[in-house]
Coordinates of C-alpha atoms in Angstrom, one line a residue:
A1 CA -12.2 1.8 13.3
H2 CA -10.2 -0.4 15.2
N3 CA -7.0 -2.7 14.3
V4 CA -6.8 -0.8 10.8
I5 CA -4.4 -2.5 8.4
V6 CA -3.1 -1.3 5.1
T7 CA -1.9 -3.9 2.7
D8 CA -0.2 -3.3 -0.5
L9 CA 0.7 -6.1 -3.1
L10 CA 3.7 -4.6 -4.9
P11 CA 4.1 -4.9 -8.8
D12 CA 6.8 -7.3 -10.1
N13 CA 10.5 -6.3 -9.7
I14 CA 9.9 -3.8 -7.0
I15 CA 12.8 -3.8 -4.3
V16 CA 11.7 -2.2 -1.0
E17 CA 14.6 -0.2 0.4
A18 CA 12.8 1.6 3.5
L19 CA 9.5 1.1 5.2
P20 CA 7.9 2.9 8.1
A21 CA 8.4 1.2 11.7
N22 CA 4.8 0.2 11.7
C23 CA 5.1 -1.8 8.4
R24 CA 6.6 -5.0 7.6
L25 CA 7.3 -6.9 4.1
D26 CA 6.0 -10.4 3.7
E27 CA 7.7 -11.3 0.3
D28 CA 5.9 -8.7 -2.1
L29 CA 3.2 -7.7 0.3
V30 CA 3.7 -4.7 2.6
V31 CA 1.5 -4.7 5.6
C32 CA 1.1 -1.7 7.8
A33 CA -0.5 -1.6 11.1
L34 CA -2.4 1.8 11.7
G35 CA -4.3 1.0 15.0
M36 CA -7.4 3.0 15.4
L37 CA -8.8 5.3 12.8
A38 CA -11.7 7.7 13.7
A39 CA -14.8 7.6 11.6
N40 CA -14.9 9.7 8.6
T41 CA -11.1 10.5 8.5
F42 CA -8.2 9.5 6.1
A43 CA -5.3 7.1 7.0
P44 CA -2.1 8.6 7.3
L45 CA 0.4 8.9 4.6
I46 CA 2.4 5.7 4.3
K47 CA 5.9 6.3 2.6
L48 CA 7.8 3.6 1.0
T49 CA 11.3 3.9 -0.6
V50 CA 11.6 1.5 -3.5
K51 CA 13.5 0.9 -6.7
T52 CA 12.8 -1.2 -9.9
T53 CA 14.5 -2.9 -12.6
A54 CA 14.5 -2.1 -16.3
A55 CA 11.7 -4.8 -16.7
N56 CA 9.4 -2.1 -15.3
V57 CA 10.0 0.6 -18.0
G58 CA 6.7 2.1 -18.8
Q59 CA 3.6 2.7 -16.8
L60 CA 3.4 0.9 -13.4
E61 CA 0.3 0.6 -11.3
N62 CA 0.3 0.1 -7.7
S63 CA -2.7 -0.6 -5.5
A64 CA -3.2 -0.6 -1.8
R65 CA -6.3 -1.6 0.4
V66 CA -7.3 -1.0 4.0
I67 CA -9.3 -3.3 6.3
A68 CA -10.4 -3.1 10.1
K69 CA -12.0 -5.2 12.7
E70 CA -15.5 -3.6 12.1
I71 CA -17.8 -4.1 9.2
D72 CA -17.5 -1.2 6.9
P73 CA -20.7 0.1 5.7
A74 CA -19.0 1.9 2.7
P75 CA -16.2 -0.8 1.5
E76 CA -16.0 0.7 -2.0
N77 CA -13.7 3.4 -0.6
N78 CA -11.1 0.9 1.0
Q79 CA -9.0 0.6 -2.0
A80 CA -6.8 2.9 -4.1
S81 CA -4.5 2.8 -6.9
A82 CA -2.0 5.0 -8.4
F83 CA 0.1 5.0 -11.6
T84 CA 3.6 6.2 -12.3
D85 CA 6.1 6.3 -15.5
V86 CA 9.2 4.4 -14.9
L87 CA 11.8 5.9 -17.4
P88 CA 15.0 4.4 -18.7
L89 CA 18.2 5.5 -17.3

């Protein structure tokens, strides 16, 4: 796939402290340009450093999706979600 892009709409009250060089932040949307990705391979790990506020204590869900220039014959595997527990200090 060519022009592969990963987007991640961050949950409320998330503050981004660090992004990889190939990523940018547009308000609450992280956009990462991966370039070319060979068929049947996984996108590389994208590590964000974030912090949150007390408003997010509890379980937090984050989802990201990937798009490319070509039409994907299996679009059902282009999104992933993860859950994490945010504990009070």
